[in-house]
C-alpha positions in Angstrom: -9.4 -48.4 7.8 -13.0 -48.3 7.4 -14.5 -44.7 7.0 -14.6 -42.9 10.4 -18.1 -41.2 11.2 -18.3 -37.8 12.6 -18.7 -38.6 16.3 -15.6 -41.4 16.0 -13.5 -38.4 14.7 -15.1 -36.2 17.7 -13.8 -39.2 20.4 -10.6 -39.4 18.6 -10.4 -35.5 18.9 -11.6 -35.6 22.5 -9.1 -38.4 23.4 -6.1 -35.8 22.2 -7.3 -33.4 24.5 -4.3 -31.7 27.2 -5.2 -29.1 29.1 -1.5 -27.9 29.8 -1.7 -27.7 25.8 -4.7 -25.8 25.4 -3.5 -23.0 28.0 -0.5 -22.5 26.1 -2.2 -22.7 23.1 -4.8 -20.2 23.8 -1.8 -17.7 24.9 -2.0 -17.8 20.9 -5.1 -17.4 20.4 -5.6 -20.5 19.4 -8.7 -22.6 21.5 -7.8 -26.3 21.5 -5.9 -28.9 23.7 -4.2 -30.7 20.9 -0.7 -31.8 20.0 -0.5 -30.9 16.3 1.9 -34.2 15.7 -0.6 -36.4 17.2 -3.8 -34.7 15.2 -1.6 -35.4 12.2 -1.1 -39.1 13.0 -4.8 -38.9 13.6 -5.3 -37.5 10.0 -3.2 -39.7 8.0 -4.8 -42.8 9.8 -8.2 -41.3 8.8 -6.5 -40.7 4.9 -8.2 -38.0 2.8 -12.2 -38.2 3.4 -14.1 -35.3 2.0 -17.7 -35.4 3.7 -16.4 -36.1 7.0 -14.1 -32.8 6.4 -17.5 -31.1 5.7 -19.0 -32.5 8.8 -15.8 -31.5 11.2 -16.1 -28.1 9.7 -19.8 -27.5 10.6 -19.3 -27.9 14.4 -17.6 -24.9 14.2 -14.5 -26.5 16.3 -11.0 -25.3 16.4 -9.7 -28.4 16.7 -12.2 -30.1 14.2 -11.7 -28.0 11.8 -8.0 -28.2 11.8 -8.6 -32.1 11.7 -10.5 -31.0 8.5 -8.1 -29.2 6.9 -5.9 -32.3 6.7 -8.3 -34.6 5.5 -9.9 -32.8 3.4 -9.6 -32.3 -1.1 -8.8 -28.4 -1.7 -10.2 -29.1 -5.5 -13.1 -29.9 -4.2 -14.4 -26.9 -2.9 -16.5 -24.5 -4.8 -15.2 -20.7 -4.5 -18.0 -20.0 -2.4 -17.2 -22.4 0.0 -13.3 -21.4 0.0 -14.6 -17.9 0.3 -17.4 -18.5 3.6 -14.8 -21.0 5.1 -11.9 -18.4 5.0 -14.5 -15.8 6.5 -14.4 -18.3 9.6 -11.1 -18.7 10.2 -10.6 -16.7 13.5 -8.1 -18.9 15.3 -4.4 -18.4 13.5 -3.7 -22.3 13.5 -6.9 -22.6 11.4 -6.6 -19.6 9.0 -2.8 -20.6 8.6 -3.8 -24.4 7.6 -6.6 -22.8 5.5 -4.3 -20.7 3.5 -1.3 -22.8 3.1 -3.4 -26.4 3.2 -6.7 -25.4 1.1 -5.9 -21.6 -0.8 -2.6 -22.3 -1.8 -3.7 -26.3 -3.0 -6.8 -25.5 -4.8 -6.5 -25.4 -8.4 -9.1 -21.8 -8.3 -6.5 -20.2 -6.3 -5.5 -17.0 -8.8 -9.3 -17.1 -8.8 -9.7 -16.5 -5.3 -6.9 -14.5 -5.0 -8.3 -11.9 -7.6 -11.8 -12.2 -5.6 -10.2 -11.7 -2.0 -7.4 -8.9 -2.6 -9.4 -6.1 -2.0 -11.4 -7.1 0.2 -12.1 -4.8 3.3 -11.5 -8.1 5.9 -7.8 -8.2 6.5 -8.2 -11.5 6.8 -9.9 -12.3 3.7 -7.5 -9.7 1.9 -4.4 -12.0 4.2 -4.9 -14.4 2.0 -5.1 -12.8 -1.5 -1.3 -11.4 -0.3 -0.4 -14.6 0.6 -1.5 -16.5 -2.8 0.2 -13.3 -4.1 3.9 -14.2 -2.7 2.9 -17.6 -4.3 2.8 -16.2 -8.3 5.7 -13.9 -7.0 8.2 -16.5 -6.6 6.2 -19.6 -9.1 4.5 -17.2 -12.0 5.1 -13.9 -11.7 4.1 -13.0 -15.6 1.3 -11.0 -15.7 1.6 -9.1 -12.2 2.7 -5.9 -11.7 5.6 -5.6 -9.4 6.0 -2.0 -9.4 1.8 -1.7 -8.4 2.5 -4.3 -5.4 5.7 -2.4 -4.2 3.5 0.9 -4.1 0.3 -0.7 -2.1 3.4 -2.2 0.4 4.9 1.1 0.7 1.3 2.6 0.8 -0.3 -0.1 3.7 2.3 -2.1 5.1 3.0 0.0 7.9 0.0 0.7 9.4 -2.1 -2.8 8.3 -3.3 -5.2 11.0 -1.0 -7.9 12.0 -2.3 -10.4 9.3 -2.5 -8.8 7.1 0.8 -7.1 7.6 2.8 -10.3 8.1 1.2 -11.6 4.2 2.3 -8.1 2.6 5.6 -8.3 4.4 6.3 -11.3 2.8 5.6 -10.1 -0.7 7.9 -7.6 -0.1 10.3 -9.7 0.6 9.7 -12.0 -1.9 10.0 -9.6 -4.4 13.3 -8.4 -3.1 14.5 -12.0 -3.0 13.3 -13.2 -6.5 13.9 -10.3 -8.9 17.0 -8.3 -8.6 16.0 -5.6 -10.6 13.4 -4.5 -7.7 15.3 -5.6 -5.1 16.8 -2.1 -4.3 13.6 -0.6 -3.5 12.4 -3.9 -1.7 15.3 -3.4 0.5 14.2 0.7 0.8 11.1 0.2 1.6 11.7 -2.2 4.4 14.5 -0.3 5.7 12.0 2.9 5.6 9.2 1.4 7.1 10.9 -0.9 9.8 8.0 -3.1 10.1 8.9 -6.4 11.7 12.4 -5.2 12.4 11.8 -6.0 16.6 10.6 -9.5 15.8 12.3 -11.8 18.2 13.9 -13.9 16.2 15.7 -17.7 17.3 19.6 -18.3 16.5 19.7 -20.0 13.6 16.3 -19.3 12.2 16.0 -16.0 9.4 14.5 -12.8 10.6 10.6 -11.7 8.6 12.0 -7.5 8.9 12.2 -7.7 4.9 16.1 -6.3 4.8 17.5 -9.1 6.4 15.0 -11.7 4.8 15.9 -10.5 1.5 19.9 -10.1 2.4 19.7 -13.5 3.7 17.8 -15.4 1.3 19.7 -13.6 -2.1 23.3 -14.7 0.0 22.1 -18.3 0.5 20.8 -18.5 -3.6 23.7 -16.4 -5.2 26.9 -17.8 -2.7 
């Protein structure tokens, strides 16, 4: 199709709009109307189109920007850009998409991982844990296991949720993908508890890190 202009996207974005959606999505936290299947049939019709993700970003909405995130190129972002539009990304459905759409996609993501991880924002520093689990399980060489495991034992109990839920799942990838860790993995999450009342739906694998980890090793090792 020919290339969509920013208000065409806006009236696309306007036409998804359900207001029996948006009040159950903003029980989440999460300000928009939209039926996530839908704004992804919306996306792939629109195909990848960088200056029109620039231009949904800039309005500053929700749905918008998610819209943006799926049409957008993650190489093509400079780190500051990668670093102001993570600063924005209030709503969880956008930082979410950010991290695991853009963060994770972008070919500086170990930079930005190494520029975010101490940052005093726990959601900038979210993210540098989260591109962490990444190199945990893909390319761990060159990390130190033993440091993460004592910043987890450290912070993990008393970080903000975001924050809490990325370190969580270092720990548990670390328990899951290197045995010779995996004891104190397992006694660390079985010290701190965190995550271990997480309603959790049959079927699906509980985030408290003993049972990821127990889980995931029996399902890889039989």
């Amino acid at each position: 199709m020919p290339d969509m202009t920013l208000p065409e996207a806006l009236g696309e974005l306007a036409a998804l709009e359900d207001p029996k959606m948006r009040a159950a999505n903003e029980k989440r936290g999460d300000d928009h109307g939209m039926n996530l299947s839908r704004l992804r049939t919306l996306a792939k019709r629109i195909k990848t189109d960088q200056p029109l993700a620039k231009e949904l970003w800039a309005t500053g909405e929700t749905g918008a920007r998610l819209l943006a995130l799926l049409i957008c190129t993650p190489r093509a972002f400079t780190p500051d850009e990668l670093d102001a539009m993570l600063r924005e990304t209030h709503p969880p459905k956008v930082n979410d998409w950010f991290v695991n759409y853009v963060a994770k996609k972008t070919p500086l993501a170990e930079e930005m991982r190494l520029r975010w991880f101490d940052d005093p924002d726990p959601t900038v520093a979210a993210a540098a844990w989260s591109l962490t689990s990444v190199r945990v399980v893909t390319q761990p060489d060159g990390l130190d296991l033993d440091h993460l495991l004592d910043l987890i034992e450290r912070d993990l109990k008393d970080a903000p949720k975001r924050l809490q839920w990325s370190m969580n799942e270092t720990l548990a990838q670390i328990g899951i993908h290197h045995p010779e860790l995996r004891a104190r993995a397992l006694a660390i999450g079985e010290r701190l508890q965190v995550l271990a009342d997480y309603p959790t739906a049959p079927g699906c694998t509980s985030p408290f890190a003993p049972l990821w980890i127990g889980e995931m090793v029996r399902r890889r090792e039989g």
